[in-house]
Structure formats: C-alpha cells, structure tokens
PDB file of C-alpha atoms in Angstrom:
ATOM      1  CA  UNK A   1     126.198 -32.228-107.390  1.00 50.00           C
ATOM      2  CA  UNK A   2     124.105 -33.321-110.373  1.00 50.00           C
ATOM      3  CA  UNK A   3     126.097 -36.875-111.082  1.00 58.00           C
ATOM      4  CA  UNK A   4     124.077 -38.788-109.153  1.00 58.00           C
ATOM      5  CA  UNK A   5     121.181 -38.182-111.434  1.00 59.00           C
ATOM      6  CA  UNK A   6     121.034 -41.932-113.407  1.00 58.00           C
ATOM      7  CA  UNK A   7     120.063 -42.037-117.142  1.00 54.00           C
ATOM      8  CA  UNK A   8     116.233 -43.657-117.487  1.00 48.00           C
ATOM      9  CA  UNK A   9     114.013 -45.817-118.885  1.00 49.00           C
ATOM     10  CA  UNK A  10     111.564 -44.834-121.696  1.00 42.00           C
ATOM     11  CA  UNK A  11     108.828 -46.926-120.038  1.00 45.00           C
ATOM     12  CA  UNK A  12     106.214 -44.657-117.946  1.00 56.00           C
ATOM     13  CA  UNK A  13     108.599 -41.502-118.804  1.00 63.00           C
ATOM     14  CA  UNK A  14     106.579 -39.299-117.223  1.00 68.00           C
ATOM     15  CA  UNK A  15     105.985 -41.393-113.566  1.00 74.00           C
ATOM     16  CA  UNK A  16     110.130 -42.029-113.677  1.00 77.00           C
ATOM     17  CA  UNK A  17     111.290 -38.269-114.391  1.00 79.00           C
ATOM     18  CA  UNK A  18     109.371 -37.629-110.921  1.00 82.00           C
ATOM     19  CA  UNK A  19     110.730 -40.627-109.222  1.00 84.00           C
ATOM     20  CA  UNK A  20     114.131 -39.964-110.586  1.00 83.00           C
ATOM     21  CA  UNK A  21     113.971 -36.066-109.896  1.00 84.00           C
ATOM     22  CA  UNK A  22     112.573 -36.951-105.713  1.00 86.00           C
ATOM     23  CA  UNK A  23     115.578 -39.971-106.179  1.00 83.00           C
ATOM     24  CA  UNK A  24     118.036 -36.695-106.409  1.00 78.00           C
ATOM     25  CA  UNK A  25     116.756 -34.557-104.015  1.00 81.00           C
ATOM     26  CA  UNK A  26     117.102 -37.299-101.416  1.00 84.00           C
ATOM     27  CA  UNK A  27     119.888 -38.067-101.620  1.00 81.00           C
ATOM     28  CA  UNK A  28     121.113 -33.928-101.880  1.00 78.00           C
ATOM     29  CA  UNK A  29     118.991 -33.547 -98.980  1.00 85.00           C
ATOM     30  CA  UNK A  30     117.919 -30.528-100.301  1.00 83.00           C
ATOM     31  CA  UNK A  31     115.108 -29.504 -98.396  1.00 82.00           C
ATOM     32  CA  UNK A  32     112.034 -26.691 -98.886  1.00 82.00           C
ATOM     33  CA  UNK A  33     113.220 -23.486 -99.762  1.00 84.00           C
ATOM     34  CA  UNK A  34     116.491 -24.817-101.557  1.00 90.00           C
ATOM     35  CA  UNK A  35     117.134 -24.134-105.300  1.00 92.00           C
ATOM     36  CA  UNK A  36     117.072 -27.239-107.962  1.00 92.00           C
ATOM     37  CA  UNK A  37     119.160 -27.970-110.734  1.00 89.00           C
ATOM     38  CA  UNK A  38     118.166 -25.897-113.744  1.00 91.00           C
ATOM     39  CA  UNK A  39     116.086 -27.871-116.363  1.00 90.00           C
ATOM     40  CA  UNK A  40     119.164 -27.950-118.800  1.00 90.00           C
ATOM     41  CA  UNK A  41     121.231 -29.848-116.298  1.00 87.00           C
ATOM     42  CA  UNK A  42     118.891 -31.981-115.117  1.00 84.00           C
ATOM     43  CA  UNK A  43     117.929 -33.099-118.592  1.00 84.00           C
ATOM     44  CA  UNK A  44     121.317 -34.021-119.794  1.00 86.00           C
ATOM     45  CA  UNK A  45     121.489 -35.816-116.469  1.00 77.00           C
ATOM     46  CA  UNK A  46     118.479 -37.959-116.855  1.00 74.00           C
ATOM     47  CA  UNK A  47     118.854 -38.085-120.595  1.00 78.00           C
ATOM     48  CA  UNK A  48     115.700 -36.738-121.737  1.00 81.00           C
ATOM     49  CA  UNK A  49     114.569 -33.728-123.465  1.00 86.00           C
ATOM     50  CA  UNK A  50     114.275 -30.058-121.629  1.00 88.00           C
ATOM     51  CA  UNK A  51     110.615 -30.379-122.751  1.00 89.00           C
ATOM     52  CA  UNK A  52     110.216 -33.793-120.484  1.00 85.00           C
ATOM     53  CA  UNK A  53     111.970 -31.946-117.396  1.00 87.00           C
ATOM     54  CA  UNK A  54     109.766 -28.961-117.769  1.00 89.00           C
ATOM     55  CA  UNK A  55     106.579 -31.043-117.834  1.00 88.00           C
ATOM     56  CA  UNK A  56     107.676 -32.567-114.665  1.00 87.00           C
ATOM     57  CA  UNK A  57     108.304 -29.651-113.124  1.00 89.00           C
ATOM     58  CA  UNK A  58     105.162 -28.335-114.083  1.00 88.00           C
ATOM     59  CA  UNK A  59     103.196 -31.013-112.794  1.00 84.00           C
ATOM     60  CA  UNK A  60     105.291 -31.122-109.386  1.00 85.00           C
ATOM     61  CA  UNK A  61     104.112 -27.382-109.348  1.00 84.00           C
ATOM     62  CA  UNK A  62     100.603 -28.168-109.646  1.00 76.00           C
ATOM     63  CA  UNK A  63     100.732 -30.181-106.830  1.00 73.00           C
ATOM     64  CA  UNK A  64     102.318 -27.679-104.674  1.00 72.00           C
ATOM     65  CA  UNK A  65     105.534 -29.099-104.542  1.00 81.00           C
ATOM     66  CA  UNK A  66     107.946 -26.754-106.324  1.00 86.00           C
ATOM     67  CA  UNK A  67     107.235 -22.674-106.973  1.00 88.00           C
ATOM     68  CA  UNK A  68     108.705 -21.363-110.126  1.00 90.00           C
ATOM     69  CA  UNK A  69     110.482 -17.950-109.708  1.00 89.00           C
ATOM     70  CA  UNK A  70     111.459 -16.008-112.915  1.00 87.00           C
ATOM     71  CA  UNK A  71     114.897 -14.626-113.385  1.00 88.00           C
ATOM     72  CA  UNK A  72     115.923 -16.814-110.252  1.00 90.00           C
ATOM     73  CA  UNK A  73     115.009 -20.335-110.620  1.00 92.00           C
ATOM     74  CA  UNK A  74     112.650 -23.700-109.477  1.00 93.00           C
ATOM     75  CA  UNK A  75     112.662 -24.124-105.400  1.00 92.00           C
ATOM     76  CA  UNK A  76     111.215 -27.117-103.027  1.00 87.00           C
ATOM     77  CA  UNK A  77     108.065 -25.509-101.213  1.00 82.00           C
ATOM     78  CA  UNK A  78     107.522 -29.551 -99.500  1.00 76.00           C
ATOM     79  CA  UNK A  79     109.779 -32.605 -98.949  1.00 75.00           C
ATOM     80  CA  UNK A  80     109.490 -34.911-101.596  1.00 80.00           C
ATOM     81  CA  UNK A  81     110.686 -38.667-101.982  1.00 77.00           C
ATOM     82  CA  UNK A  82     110.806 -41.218-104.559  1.00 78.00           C
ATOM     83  CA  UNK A  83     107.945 -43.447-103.086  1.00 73.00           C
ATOM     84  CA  UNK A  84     105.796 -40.338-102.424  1.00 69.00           C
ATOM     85  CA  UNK A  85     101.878 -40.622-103.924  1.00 63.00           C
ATOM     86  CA  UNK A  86     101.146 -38.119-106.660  1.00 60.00           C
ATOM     87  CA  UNK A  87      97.510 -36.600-105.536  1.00 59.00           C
ATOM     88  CA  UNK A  88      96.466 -33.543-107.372  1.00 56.00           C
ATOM     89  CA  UNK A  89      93.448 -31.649-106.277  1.00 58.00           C
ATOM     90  CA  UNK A  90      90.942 -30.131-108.951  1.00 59.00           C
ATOM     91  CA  UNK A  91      88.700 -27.995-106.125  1.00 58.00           C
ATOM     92  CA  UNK A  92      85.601 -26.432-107.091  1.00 57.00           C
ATOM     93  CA  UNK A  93      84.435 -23.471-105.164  1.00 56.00           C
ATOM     94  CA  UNK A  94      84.158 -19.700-105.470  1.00 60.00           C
ATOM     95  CA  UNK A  95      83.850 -16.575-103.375  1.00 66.00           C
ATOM     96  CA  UNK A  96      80.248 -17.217-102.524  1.00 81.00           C
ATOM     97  CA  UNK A  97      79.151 -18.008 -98.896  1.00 85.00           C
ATOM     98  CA  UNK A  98      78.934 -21.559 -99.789  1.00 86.00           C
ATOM     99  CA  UNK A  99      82.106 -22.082-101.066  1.00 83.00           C
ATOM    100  CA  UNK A 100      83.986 -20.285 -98.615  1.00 87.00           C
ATOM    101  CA  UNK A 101      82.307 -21.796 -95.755  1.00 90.00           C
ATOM    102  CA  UNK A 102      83.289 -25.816 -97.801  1.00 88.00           C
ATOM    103  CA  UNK A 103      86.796 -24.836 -97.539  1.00 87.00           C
ATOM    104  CA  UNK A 104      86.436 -23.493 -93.885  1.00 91.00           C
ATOM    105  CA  UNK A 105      85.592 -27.121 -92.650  1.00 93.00           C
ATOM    106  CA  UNK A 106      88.646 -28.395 -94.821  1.00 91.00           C
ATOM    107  CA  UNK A 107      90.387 -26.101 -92.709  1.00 91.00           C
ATOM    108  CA  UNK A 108      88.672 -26.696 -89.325  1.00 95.00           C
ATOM    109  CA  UNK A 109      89.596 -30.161 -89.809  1.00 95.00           C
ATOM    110  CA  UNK A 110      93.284 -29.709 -90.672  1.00 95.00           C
ATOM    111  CA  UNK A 111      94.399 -26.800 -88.500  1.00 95.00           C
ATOM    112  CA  UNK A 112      93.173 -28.351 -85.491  1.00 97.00           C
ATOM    113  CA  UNK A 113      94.795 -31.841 -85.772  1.00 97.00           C
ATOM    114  CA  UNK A 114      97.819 -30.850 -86.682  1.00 97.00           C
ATOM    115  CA  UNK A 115      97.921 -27.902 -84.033  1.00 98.00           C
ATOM    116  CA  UNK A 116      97.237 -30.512 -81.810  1.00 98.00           C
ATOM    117  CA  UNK A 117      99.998 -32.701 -83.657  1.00 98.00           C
ATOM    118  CA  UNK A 118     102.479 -30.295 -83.272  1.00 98.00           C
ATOM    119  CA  UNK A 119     102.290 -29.573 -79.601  1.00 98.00           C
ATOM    120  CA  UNK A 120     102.917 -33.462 -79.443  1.00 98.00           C
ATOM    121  CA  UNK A 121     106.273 -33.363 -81.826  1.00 97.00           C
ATOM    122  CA  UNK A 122     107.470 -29.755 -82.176  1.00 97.00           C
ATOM    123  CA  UNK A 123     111.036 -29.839 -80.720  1.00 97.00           C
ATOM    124  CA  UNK A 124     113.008 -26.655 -79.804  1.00 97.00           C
ATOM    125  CA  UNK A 125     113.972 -25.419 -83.402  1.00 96.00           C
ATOM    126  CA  UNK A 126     110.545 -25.853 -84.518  1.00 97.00           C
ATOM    127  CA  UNK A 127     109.001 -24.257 -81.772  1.00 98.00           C
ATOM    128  CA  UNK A 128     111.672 -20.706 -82.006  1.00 98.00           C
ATOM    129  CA  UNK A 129     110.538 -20.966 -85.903  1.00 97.00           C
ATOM    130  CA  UNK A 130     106.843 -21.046 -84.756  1.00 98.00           C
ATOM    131  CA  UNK A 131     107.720 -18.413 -82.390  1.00 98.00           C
ATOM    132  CA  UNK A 132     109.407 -16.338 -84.967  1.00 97.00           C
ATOM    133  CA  UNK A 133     106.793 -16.614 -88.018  1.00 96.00           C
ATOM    134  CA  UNK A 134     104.039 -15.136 -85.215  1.00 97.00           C
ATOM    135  CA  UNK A 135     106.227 -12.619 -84.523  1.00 97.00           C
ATOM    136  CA  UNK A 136     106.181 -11.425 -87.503  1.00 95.00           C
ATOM    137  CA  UNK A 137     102.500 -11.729 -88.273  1.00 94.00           C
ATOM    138  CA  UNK A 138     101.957  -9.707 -84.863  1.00 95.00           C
ATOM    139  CA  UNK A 139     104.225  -7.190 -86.160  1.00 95.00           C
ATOM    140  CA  UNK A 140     102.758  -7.322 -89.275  1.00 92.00           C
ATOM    141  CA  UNK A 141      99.017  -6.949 -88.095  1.00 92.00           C
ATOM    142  CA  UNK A 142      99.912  -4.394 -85.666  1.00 90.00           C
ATOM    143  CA  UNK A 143     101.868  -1.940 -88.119  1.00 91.00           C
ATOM    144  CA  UNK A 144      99.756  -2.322 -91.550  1.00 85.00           C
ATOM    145  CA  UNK A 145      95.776  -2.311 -89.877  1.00 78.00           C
ATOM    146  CA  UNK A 146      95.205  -5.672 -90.212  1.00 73.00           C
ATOM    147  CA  UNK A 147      96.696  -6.730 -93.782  1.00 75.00           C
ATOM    148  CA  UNK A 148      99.332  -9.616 -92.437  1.00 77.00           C
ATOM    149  CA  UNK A 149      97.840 -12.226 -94.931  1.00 81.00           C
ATOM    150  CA  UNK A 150     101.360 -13.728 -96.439  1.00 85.00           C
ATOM    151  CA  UNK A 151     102.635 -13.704 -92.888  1.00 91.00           C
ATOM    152  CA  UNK A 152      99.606 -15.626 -91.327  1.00 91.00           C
ATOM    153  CA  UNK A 153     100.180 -18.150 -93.765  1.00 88.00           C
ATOM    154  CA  UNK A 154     103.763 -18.682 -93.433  1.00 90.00           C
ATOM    155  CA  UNK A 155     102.416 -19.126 -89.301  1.00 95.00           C
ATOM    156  CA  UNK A 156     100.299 -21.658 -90.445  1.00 94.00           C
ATOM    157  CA  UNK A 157     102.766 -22.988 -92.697  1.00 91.00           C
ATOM    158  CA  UNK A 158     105.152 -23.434 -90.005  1.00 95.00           C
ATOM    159  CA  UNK A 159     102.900 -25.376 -87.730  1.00 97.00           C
ATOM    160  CA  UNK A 160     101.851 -27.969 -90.865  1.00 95.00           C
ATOM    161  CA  UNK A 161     105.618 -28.406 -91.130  1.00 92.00           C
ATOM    162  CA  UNK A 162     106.328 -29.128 -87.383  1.00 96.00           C
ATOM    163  CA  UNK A 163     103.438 -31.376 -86.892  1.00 96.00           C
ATOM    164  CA  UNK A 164     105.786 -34.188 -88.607  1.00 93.00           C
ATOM    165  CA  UNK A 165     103.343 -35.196 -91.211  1.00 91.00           C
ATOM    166  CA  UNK A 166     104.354 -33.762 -94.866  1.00 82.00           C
ATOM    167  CA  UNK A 167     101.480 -34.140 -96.147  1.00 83.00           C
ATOM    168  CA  UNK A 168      99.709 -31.616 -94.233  1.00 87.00           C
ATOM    169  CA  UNK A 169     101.768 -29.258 -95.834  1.00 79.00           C
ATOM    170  CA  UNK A 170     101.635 -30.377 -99.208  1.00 74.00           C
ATOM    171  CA  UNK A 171      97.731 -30.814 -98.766  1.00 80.00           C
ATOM    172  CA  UNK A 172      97.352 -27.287 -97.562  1.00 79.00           C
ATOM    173  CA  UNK A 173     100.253 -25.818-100.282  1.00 72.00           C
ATOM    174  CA  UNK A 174      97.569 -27.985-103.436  1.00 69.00           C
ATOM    175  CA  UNK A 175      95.077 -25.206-101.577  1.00 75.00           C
ATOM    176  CA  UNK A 176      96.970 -22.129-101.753  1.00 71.00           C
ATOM    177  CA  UNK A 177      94.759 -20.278-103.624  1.00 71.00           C
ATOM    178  CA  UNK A 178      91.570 -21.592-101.807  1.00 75.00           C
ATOM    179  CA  UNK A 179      92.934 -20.593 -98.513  1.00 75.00           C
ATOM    180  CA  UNK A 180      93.523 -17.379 -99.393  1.00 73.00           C
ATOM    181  CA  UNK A 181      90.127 -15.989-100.110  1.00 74.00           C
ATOM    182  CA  UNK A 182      89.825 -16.024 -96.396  1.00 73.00           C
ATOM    183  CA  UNK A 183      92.488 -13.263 -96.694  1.00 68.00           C
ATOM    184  CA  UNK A 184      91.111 -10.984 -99.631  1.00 71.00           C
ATOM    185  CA  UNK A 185      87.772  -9.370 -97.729  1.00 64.00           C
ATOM    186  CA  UNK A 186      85.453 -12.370 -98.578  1.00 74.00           C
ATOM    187  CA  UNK A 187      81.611 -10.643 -98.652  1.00 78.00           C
ATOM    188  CA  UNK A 188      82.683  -7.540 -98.350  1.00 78.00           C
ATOM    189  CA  UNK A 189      83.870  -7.495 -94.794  1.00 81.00           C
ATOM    190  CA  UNK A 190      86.519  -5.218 -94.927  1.00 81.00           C
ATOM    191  CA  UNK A 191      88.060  -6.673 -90.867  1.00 85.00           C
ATOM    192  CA  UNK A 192      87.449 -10.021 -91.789  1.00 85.00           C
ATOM    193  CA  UNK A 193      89.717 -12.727 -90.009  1.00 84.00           C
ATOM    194  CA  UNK A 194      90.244  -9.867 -87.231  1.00 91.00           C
ATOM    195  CA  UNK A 195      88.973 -11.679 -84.738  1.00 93.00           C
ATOM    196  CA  UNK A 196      91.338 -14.407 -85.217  1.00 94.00           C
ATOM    197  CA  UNK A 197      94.514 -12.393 -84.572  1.00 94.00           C
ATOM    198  CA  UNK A 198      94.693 -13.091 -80.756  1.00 96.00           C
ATOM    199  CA  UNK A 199      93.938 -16.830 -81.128  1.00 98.00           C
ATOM    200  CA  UNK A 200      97.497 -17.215 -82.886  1.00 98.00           C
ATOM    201  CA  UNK A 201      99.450 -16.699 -80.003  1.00 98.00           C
ATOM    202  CA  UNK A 202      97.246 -18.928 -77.300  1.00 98.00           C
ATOM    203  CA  UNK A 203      97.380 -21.716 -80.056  1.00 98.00           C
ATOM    204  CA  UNK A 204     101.571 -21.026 -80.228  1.00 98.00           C
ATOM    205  CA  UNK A 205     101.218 -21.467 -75.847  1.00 98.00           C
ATOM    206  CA  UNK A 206      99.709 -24.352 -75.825  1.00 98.00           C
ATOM    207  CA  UNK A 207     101.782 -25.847 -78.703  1.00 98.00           C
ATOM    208  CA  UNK A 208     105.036 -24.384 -76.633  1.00 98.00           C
ATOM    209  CA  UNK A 209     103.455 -25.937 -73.500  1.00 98.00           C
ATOM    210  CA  UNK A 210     103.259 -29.680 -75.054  1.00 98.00           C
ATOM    211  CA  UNK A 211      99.516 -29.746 -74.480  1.00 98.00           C
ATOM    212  CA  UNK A 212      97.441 -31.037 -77.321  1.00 98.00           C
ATOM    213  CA  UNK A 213      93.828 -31.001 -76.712  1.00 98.00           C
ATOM    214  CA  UNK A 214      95.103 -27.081 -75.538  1.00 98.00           C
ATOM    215  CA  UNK A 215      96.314 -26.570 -79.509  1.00 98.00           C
ATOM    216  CA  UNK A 216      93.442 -28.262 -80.983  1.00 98.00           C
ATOM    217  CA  UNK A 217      90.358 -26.205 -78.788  1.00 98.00           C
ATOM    218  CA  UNK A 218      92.357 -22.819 -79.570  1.00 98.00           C
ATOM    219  CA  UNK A 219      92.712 -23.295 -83.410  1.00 98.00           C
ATOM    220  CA  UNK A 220      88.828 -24.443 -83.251  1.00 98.00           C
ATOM    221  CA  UNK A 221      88.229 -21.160 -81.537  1.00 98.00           C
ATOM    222  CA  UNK A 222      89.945 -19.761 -84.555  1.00 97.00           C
ATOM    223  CA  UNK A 223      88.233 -20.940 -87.103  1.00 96.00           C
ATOM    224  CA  UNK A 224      85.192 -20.447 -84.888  1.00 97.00           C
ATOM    225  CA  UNK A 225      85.429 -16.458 -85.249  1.00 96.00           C
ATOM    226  CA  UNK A 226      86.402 -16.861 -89.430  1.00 93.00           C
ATOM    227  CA  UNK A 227      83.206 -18.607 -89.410  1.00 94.00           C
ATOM    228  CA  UNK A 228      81.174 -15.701 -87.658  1.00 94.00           C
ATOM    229  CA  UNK A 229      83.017 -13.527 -90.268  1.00 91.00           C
ATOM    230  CA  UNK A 230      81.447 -15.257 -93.404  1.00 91.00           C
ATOM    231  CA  UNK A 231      78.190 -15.242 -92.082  1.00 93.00           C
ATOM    232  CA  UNK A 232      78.027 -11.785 -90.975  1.00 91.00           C
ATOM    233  CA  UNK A 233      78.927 -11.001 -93.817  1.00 89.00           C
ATOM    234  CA  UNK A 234      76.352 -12.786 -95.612  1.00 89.00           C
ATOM    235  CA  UNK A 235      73.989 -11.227 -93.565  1.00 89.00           C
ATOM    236  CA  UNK A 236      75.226  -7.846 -94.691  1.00 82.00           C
ATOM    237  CA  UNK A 237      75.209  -8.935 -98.395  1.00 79.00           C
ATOM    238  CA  UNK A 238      71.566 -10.193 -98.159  1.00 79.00           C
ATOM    239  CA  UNK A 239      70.376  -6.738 -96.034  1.00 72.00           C
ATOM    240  CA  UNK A 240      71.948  -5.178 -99.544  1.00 70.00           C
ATOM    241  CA  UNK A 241      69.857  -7.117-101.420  1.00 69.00           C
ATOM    242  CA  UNK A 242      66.772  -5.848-100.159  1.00 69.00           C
ATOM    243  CA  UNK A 243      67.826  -2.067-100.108  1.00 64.00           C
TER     244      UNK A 243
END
C-alpha cells in the first residue's frame, strides 16, 4: 500500500511532507475515519526522519485534519489533497458571555449555509447518514436527560460533510474545542442548548425535503434559542452578583 509514497526533496521539507503525505492518501482514497500508515513506514517511504513525519502529523492535527489515538493509531477526521490551503486558526475567546456569544455568530453563519447547502446536494446515502446520526442524538437526549453533546456534534458533523464543501468541515473540526463550550453548561445553565433539541429534526425535514431556504430558517431558529440560553444565563449570573 505504502509504495507509492515517492522519496523528496530537502527544499521546503516541511510544506512537501504534507503535500507528499495528502499525494498518498489520494491516491489510497482513504477517506475520514480510515487509519494511516504508521510514522515508521511512512518515513522510510518518504525518506525522512520519524521526527519530520511526526511534525507533520502534528501540524495536520492542529488543523483538524488527523486525530491521534494512543495504542491504536493516526486517522483522517477531513479529506485532504495535495493542492489543499494550510489555514490554522489561533481563536481567542473564553467562557464569558462575550466570547461565547463571538463564536455563536461563527456558528449562525456556518450552520445555516451549509444546512441550506445540504438540502441542495445531500443524495440518498448522505441523507440515511443524516438520518441515522439524529437518531442517535434523539436517543441519546431522550435516555441520559439531556447530555447528547458528542452525538449532536457528530449530527452537525454529518450535515458539514454532506453539504459538499470540505472545508466546512475542516473549518468547524479547527473549532472543536470552541464549539463545545456550548455543550459544557456555559453560565451556569444547567438545560442549556435544550431548547434546540426539537429544531434538529425539522432542519433534517427540510434537508430530506430538498428545500433550502426551509434548512437555513430552521438552523437560524436553532441557534436562535442557544442564543436566549447565553443570555439568560447572563442574566442569572449578574442577579448573583448583586445577592
């Protein structure tokens, strides 16, 4: 599998261990979710040191691109392709109101277009894996009071992917850890994102039902209740304050 891997260049190491590494997984057409080479055989492949490999790994995992399991290996969490632009994000922002709602009109902007994206492209396969994902995160949210965080990602996750545009999905994977405050009882409010729960399945209808401006006003209504989340909770914080 790992002969198609040329020896390189010592000019711009760094830029052609990434082009060289996305040059392989083209043309293995291994896709997100499928294991990589270890760093051993990739190195003698490429003819550079472990180090070098491990360094491009690492910066492919700062980008979102890659997730590092221990015991078990490197996987693809995005496509990835030898002409693809290398855009890390360095994202200031905390736990306060203010930075939570910042990243909620990163994510009003994102979730609606490509909800509305989706409904335009999604074909069968990605529409039963839509399907499936909220399944889960109904099940989820129905059987553990509320806590279906991972699986309302991978929902999310699964309409980024079927909107046809990777770099939704690598945008929102750079974000991971911003996203994911929504998830962890931001200001204290300990239903927060609640509200949101029936808005995943009318956004999955009108995706299913081809309509587009449908998909985009639903996942705005979504985002609509996170934001009446945040600032009743900052309400609450500041009635704390005064006690």
């Amino acid at each position: 599998m790992t002969d198609l891997l040329p020896p390189i260049q010592t000019t711009a190491r760094d830029d052609a261990v990434l082009k060289a590494l996305a040059g392989f997984v083209r043309q293995e057409a291994l896709g997100p979710g499928e294991k990589l080479p270890t760093e051993r055989i990739l190195a003698e492949r490429l003819k550079v040191s472990r180090n070098t490999v491990r360094e491009a790994l690492t910066r492919w995992e700062g980008l979102g691109l890659v997730e590092r399991r221990q015991g078990s290996g490197t996987y693809l969490k995005a496509a990835v392709s030898p002409d693809m632009l290398h855009m890390p994000l360095t994202l200031a922002g905390g736990n306060d109101f203010a930075g939570l709602m910042a990243t909620l009109e990163i994510r009003r902007a994102l979730e609606a277009e490509a909800a509305a994206l989706c409904a335009i492209r999604a074909g069968k396969a990605e529409l039963a894996e839509i399907e499936r994902k909220l399944d889960l995160m109904e099940e989820a949210f129905q059987t553990r009071d509320g806590m279906s965080s991972e699986e309302d990602w991978e929902f999310h996750q699964a309409v980024f992917r079927a909107s046809g545009n990777p770099l939704f999905e690598q945008i929102i994977a750079a974000m991971y850890e911003m996203f994911h405050r929504f998830w962890e009882h931001p200001l204290g409010v300990r239903d927060f994102g609640h509200a949101s729960f029936p808005y995943h399945r009318t956004i999955f209808n009108c995706i299913a039902a081809h309509d587009p401006e449908g998909a985009r006003a639903e996942a705005l209504k979504l985002i609509a209740t996170v934001e009446d989340d945040l600032k009743r909770g900052a309400a609450n914080l500041k009635l704390s304050d005064r006690r």
